[in-house]
Coordinates of C-alpha atoms in Angstrom, one line a residue:
Chain U
M1 CA 13.0 -8.3 -10.3
T2 CA 13.2 -11.8 -11.6
H3 CA 10.1 -13.6 -13.0
D4 CA 11.3 -17.2 -12.8
H5 CA 8.2 -18.4 -10.9
D6 CA 5.5 -20.4 -12.5
H7 CA 3.0 -18.0 -14.1
D8 CA 0.2 -20.6 -13.9
H9 CA 0.6 -20.6 -10.1
H10 CA -1.3 -17.9 -8.3
D11 CA 1.3 -16.7 -5.8
N12 CA 1.0 -13.6 -3.7
D13 CA 1.6 -10.2 -5.1
L14 CA 1.8 -6.9 -3.3
D15 CA 0.4 -3.8 -4.8
P16 CA 3.4 -1.5 -5.5
M17 CA 2.2 1.2 -3.1
A18 CA 1.4 -1.4 -0.4
A19 CA 5.0 -2.7 -0.7
R20 CA 6.4 0.9 -0.4
V21 CA 4.4 1.6 2.7
R22 CA 5.5 -1.7 4.3
A23 CA 9.1 -0.9 3.4
L24 CA 8.9 2.5 5.1
E25 CA 7.1 1.0 8.1
T26 CA 9.8 -1.6 8.4
I27 CA 12.6 0.9 8.3
L28 CA 10.9 3.2 10.8
T29 CA 10.0 0.3 13.2
R30 CA 13.7 -0.8 13.1
K31 CA 14.7 2.7 14.1
G32 CA 12.2 2.7 16.9
L33 CA 10.3 5.7 15.5
V34 CA 6.9 3.9 15.1
D35 CA 5.3 0.8 16.4
A36 CA 2.6 -1.3 14.9
A37 CA 0.1 -1.0 17.7
A38 CA 0.2 2.8 17.6
I39 CA -0.3 2.7 13.8
D40 CA -3.3 0.4 14.2
A41 CA -4.8 2.6 16.9
I42 CA -4.6 5.7 14.7
V43 CA -6.2 4.0 11.8
E44 CA -9.1 2.7 14.0
T45 CA -9.6 6.2 15.5
Y46 CA -9.9 7.9 12.1
E47 CA -12.0 5.1 10.5
T48 CA -14.5 4.8 13.2
K49 CA -14.4 7.4 16.0
V50 CA -13.7 10.8 14.4
G51 CA -16.2 12.2 11.9
P52 CA -18.6 15.0 11.2
R53 CA -20.9 14.0 14.1
N54 CA -18.3 15.7 16.3
G55 CA -18.7 18.9 14.3
A56 CA -22.5 18.7 14.3
H57 CA -22.4 18.5 18.1
V58 CA -20.4 21.7 18.2
V59 CA -22.8 23.4 15.8
V60 CA -25.9 22.3 17.7
K61 CA -24.4 23.4 21.0
A62 CA -23.8 26.8 19.5
W63 CA -27.4 27.0 18.2
S64 CA -28.9 26.1 21.6
D65 CA -26.5 27.7 24.0
P66 CA -25.7 31.4 23.5
A67 CA -22.9 31.4 26.1
F68 CA -21.2 28.5 24.2
A69 CA -21.7 30.3 20.9
D70 CA -20.0 33.4 22.3
W71 CA -17.1 31.3 23.6
L72 CA -16.9 29.6 20.2
R73 CA -16.6 33.0 18.5
R74 CA -13.9 34.2 20.9
D75 CA -11.8 31.0 21.4
A76 CA -13.0 28.1 19.2
T77 CA -10.0 25.9 20.1
A78 CA -10.9 26.0 23.8
A79 CA -14.7 25.8 23.3
I80 CA -14.4 22.8 21.0
A81 CA -11.9 21.1 23.3
S82 CA -14.4 21.4 26.1
L83 CA -16.6 19.0 24.2
G84 CA -13.7 16.5 24.0
Y85 CA -12.5 17.3 20.4
A86 CA -8.9 18.3 20.5
G87 CA -6.7 18.5 17.4
R88 CA -3.7 16.2 17.4
Q89 CA -1.4 18.5 15.6
G90 CA -1.7 21.4 18.0
E91 CA -3.6 23.4 15.4
H92 CA -5.9 26.3 16.3
M93 CA -9.5 26.3 15.4
Q94 CA -11.6 29.3 14.2
A95 CA -15.4 29.1 14.0
V96 CA -16.9 31.2 11.2
F97 CA -20.6 31.9 11.6
N98 CA -22.9 32.2 8.6
T99 CA -25.3 35.1 8.7
A100 CA -27.9 36.5 6.4
E101 CA -25.2 38.8 5.0
T102 CA -22.3 36.4 4.7
H103 CA -21.9 32.8 3.8
N104 CA -18.6 31.2 4.7
L105 CA -16.7 28.6 2.6
V106 CA -13.5 26.7 3.6
V107 CA -10.7 25.5 1.4
C108 CA -7.1 24.6 1.6
T109 CA -5.4 26.0 -1.5
L110 CA -2.0 24.6 -0.6
C111 CA -2.8 21.0 0.2
S112 CA -5.6 19.6 2.3
C113 CA -5.6 21.2 5.8
Y114 CA -8.9 20.3 7.4
P115 CA -10.4 20.3 10.9
W116 CA -9.9 16.6 11.5
S117 CA -11.0 16.6 15.1
V118 CA -14.5 17.8 14.3
L119 CA -15.0 16.6 10.7
G120 CA -12.8 13.5 10.3
L121 CA -10.8 13.2 7.1
P122 CA -11.7 15.4 4.1
P123 CA -13.8 14.1 1.2
V124 CA -12.0 13.4 -2.1
W125 CA -13.3 16.6 -3.8
Y126 CA -11.8 18.8 -1.0
K127 CA -8.4 17.4 -1.7
A128 CA -8.7 17.6 -5.5
P129 CA -7.2 20.4 -7.6
P130 CA -10.4 21.8 -9.1
Y131 CA -12.0 22.6 -5.8
R132 CA -8.7 23.9 -4.3
S133 CA -8.2 26.4 -7.2
R134 CA -11.8 27.3 -8.0
A135 CA -13.1 27.8 -4.5
V136 CA -11.1 31.1 -4.3
L137 CA -11.5 32.2 -7.9
D138 CA -15.2 31.4 -8.4
P139 CA -16.9 30.5 -5.1
R140 CA -20.4 31.1 -6.3
G141 CA -19.8 28.9 -9.3
V142 CA -18.5 26.1 -7.1
L143 CA -21.4 26.5 -4.7
A144 CA -23.8 26.3 -7.7
E145 CA -22.2 23.0 -8.7
F146 CA -22.9 21.7 -5.2
G147 CA -26.6 22.7 -5.7
L148 CA -26.3 25.7 -3.4
V149 CA -27.6 29.0 -4.9
L150 CA -27.3 31.8 -2.4
P151 CA -29.7 34.7 -2.1
E152 CA -28.6 37.9 -4.0
G153 CA -26.9 40.2 -1.6
Q154 CA -25.4 37.4 0.6
K155 CA -21.7 37.7 0.3
V156 CA -19.4 34.7 0.2
R157 CA -16.3 34.8 2.3
V158 CA -13.6 32.1 1.5
W159 CA -11.3 31.0 4.3
D160 CA -8.0 29.4 3.3
S161 CA -6.8 26.8 5.9
T162 CA -3.3 26.3 7.0
A163 CA -1.3 23.8 9.0
E164 CA -1.8 26.0 12.1
L165 CA -5.3 27.3 11.6
R166 CA -8.4 25.3 10.6
Y167 CA -11.9 26.6 10.1
L168 CA -15.3 25.2 11.0
V169 CA -18.4 26.8 9.4
I170 CA -21.3 27.3 11.8
P171 CA -24.4 27.2 9.5
M172 CA -27.5 29.2 10.3
Q173 CA -30.1 27.3 12.3
P174 CA -33.0 26.5 9.9
E175 CA -36.3 28.3 10.6
G176 CA -38.9 26.3 12.4
T177 CA -36.5 24.2 14.5
E178 CA -36.7 26.3 17.7
G179 CA -36.9 24.2 20.8
W180 CA -35.8 21.0 19.0
S181 CA -33.6 18.6 21.0
E182 CA -29.8 18.5 20.3
D183 CA -30.1 15.0 18.8
R184 CA -32.8 16.1 16.4
L185 CA -31.0 19.3 15.4
A186 CA -27.8 17.4 14.8
K187 CA -29.4 15.4 11.9
L188 CA -29.8 18.7 10.0
V189 CA -26.1 19.4 10.1
S190 CA -24.2 17.8 7.3
R191 CA -20.5 17.6 6.8
D192 CA -20.8 19.8 3.7
S193 CA -22.7 22.5 5.7
M194 CA -19.7 22.8 8.0
I195 CA -17.3 23.2 5.0
G196 CA -19.7 25.7 3.5
T197 CA -20.6 23.8 0.3
A198 CA -24.1 23.3 1.7
V199 CA -26.4 24.9 4.3
A200 CA -28.2 23.1 7.2
L201 CA -31.1 20.9 6.0
A202 CA -34.6 22.3 6.2
P203 CA -36.7 20.6 8.9
E204 CA -38.9 18.8 6.3
A205 CA -35.8 17.4 4.6
A206 CA -34.4 15.7 7.7
Chain B
M1 CA -10.9 22.6 -15.4
S2 CA -14.5 22.4 -16.5
P3 CA -17.4 23.1 -14.1
S4 CA -18.5 19.6 -14.7
E5 CA -15.3 18.3 -13.1
T6 CA -16.2 19.8 -9.8
A7 CA -19.9 18.8 -10.2
A8 CA -18.8 15.2 -10.7
L9 CA -16.6 15.4 -7.6
A10 CA -19.4 16.9 -5.6
G11 CA -21.4 13.8 -6.4
T12 CA -18.9 11.5 -4.7
R13 CA -20.2 12.3 -1.2
D14 CA -20.1 9.2 0.8
E15 CA -16.8 7.6 -0.1
A16 CA -14.9 5.5 2.5
V17 CA -12.3 7.2 4.5
F18 CA -9.6 5.1 2.9
S19 CA -10.1 3.2 -0.4
E20 CA -7.2 0.7 0.3
P21 CA -5.5 -0.4 3.5
W22 CA -2.1 1.0 2.5
Q23 CA -3.6 4.5 2.4
A24 CA -4.7 4.1 6.0
E25 CA -1.1 2.9 7.0
A26 CA 0.5 5.8 5.1
F27 CA -1.9 8.2 6.8
A28 CA -1.2 6.8 10.3
L29 CA 2.6 6.8 9.8
V30 CA 2.5 10.6 9.3
V31 CA 0.3 11.2 12.4
A32 CA 2.5 8.9 14.5
L33 CA 5.8 10.5 13.4
N34 CA 4.4 14.0 14.0
E35 CA 3.2 13.0 17.5
R36 CA 6.7 11.6 18.1
G37 CA 8.2 14.9 17.1
V38 CA 10.0 13.7 14.0
F39 CA 8.6 16.6 12.1
S40 CA 6.2 19.5 12.9
W41 CA 2.8 19.7 11.2
T42 CA 3.9 22.8 9.3
E43 CA 6.9 20.9 7.9
W44 CA 4.5 18.2 6.9
A45 CA 2.0 20.6 5.2
D46 CA 4.8 22.1 3.2
A47 CA 6.1 18.7 2.1
L48 CA 2.6 17.6 1.1
S49 CA 1.9 20.9 -0.6
A50 CA 5.0 20.5 -2.7
Q51 CA 3.7 17.1 -4.0
V52 CA 0.1 18.0 -4.6
R53 CA 1.0 21.2 -6.4
Q54 CA 2.9 19.4 -9.1
T55 CA 1.2 20.0 -12.5
N56 CA 0.8 16.3 -13.2
A57 CA -1.4 15.8 -10.1
A58 CA -4.6 14.0 -11.0
A59 CA -7.5 16.4 -11.4
D60 CA -9.9 14.1 -9.5
G61 CA -7.5 13.8 -6.5
S62 CA -7.3 10.0 -7.1
D63 CA -3.5 10.0 -6.6
Y64 CA -3.7 11.9 -3.3
Y65 CA -2.3 9.1 -1.1
E66 CA 0.4 8.3 -3.6
R67 CA 1.5 11.9 -3.2
W68 CA 1.0 11.7 0.5
L69 CA 3.5 8.8 0.6
A70 CA 6.0 10.5 -1.7
A71 CA 5.9 13.6 0.5
L72 CA 6.6 11.5 3.6
E73 CA 9.6 9.7 1.9
A74 CA 11.0 13.0 0.7
L75 CA 10.6 14.7 4.1
L76 CA 12.2 11.8 6.0
V77 CA 15.1 11.7 3.5
R78 CA 15.6 15.4 3.7
K79 CA 15.7 15.3 7.5
G80 CA 18.1 12.5 7.5
F81 CA 15.9 9.8 9.1
I82 CA 15.9 7.4 6.2
E83 CA 17.9 6.9 3.0
Q84 CA 16.1 6.5 -0.3
A85 CA 18.2 3.5 -1.2
D86 CA 17.0 1.7 1.9
V87 CA 13.3 2.3 0.9
E88 CA 14.0 0.9 -2.6
A89 CA 15.8 -2.2 -1.2
L90 CA 13.1 -2.9 1.4
T91 CA 10.3 -2.4 -1.2
A92 CA 12.0 -5.0 -3.4
A93 CA 12.4 -7.3 -0.4
W94 CA 8.7 -7.1 0.4
H95 CA 7.9 -7.9 -3.2
R96 CA 10.2 -11.0 -3.1
A97 CA 8.7 -12.0 0.2
A98 CA 5.1 -11.8 -1.2
H99 CA 6.1 -13.9 -4.2
A100 CA 7.7 -16.6 -2.0
T101 CA 4.8 -16.8 0.5
P102 CA 2.3 -19.6 -0.2
H103 CA -1.2 -18.3 -1.0
G104 CA -3.4 -17.9 2.0
Q105 CA -0.6 -17.3 4.5
P106 CA 0.5 -14.0 5.9
I107 CA 3.2 -12.2 4.0
L108 CA 6.2 -11.8 6.3
L109 CA 9.5 -10.1 5.4
E110 CA 11.3 -13.2 6.6
N111 CA 9.8 -15.1 3.7
D112 CA 12.1 -13.1 1.3
P113 CA 14.5 -15.7 -0.1
M114 CA 17.3 -13.1 0.2
H115 CA 16.4 -12.2 3.8
P116 CA 19.3 -12.9 6.2
E117 CA 17.2 -15.0 8.5
S118 CA 15.5 -17.0 5.8
T119 CA 18.8 -18.7 4.9
V120 CA 19.4 -20.0 8.4

């Protein structure tokens, strides 16, 4: 690239990665494989419409409706879709229920497979190498770093996501919240509690 | 990896979905191309996995979308939808267009001094 312009003049400069994305988008648009409006719509959906509130809705429904919980256990893909949250990549969902005996933790050791339709896009740490490698090797150590120390005797089961199968952790309903409204209960369900690096908030913490 | 690395990561709880606009565009390109049937999601996961498993990947995941874009280019080249040389040429054209665009105006590819239409 030539640098014959006046360096005192503040002309426009594109970030190298921004230029590469534009180049790819230009080529793909010319080939008729993408269009700008579709790209904008996808960005808007993931920035504003899809997020862990969807997953919290699923969890709260499972807490307050035994028939839904049962459906969620048997066919999570259909049960979740019934609430309007369908995966865009045709992936299957499995709901893994925490119990007094077993705590569930989700990871993707290969890359960053994640249940987008119910949790939005994954947090940075979920995509980073330390979590991806250590969640399997030392789940209790990882949980301790998230401030979660499990009772002795509660086992940890780690679920490794794939492109075809994504997991949603259903945390246990906190004691003392029986009879709460769904809206009130949803505030107790954090994103991390549905990945398994946290549990649902206690009523006094909400 | 030290335990403190994950501890520090766990502290970054409420980050924005995308930290720069190009990351959102790169993300959306993959979703759009998959929905159009250009590649399956399994093919995509394999391509992304090959990039993020490289030993020089940043431990804090900060280069995730750089790897995302590299995976997309590699997959499209391998499947014959694009040629690497075209990506390099268009990238250079976008840089030239940015330099040639007066400050405060939208950067258009037509502003590239070497663009066929800009010489008309």
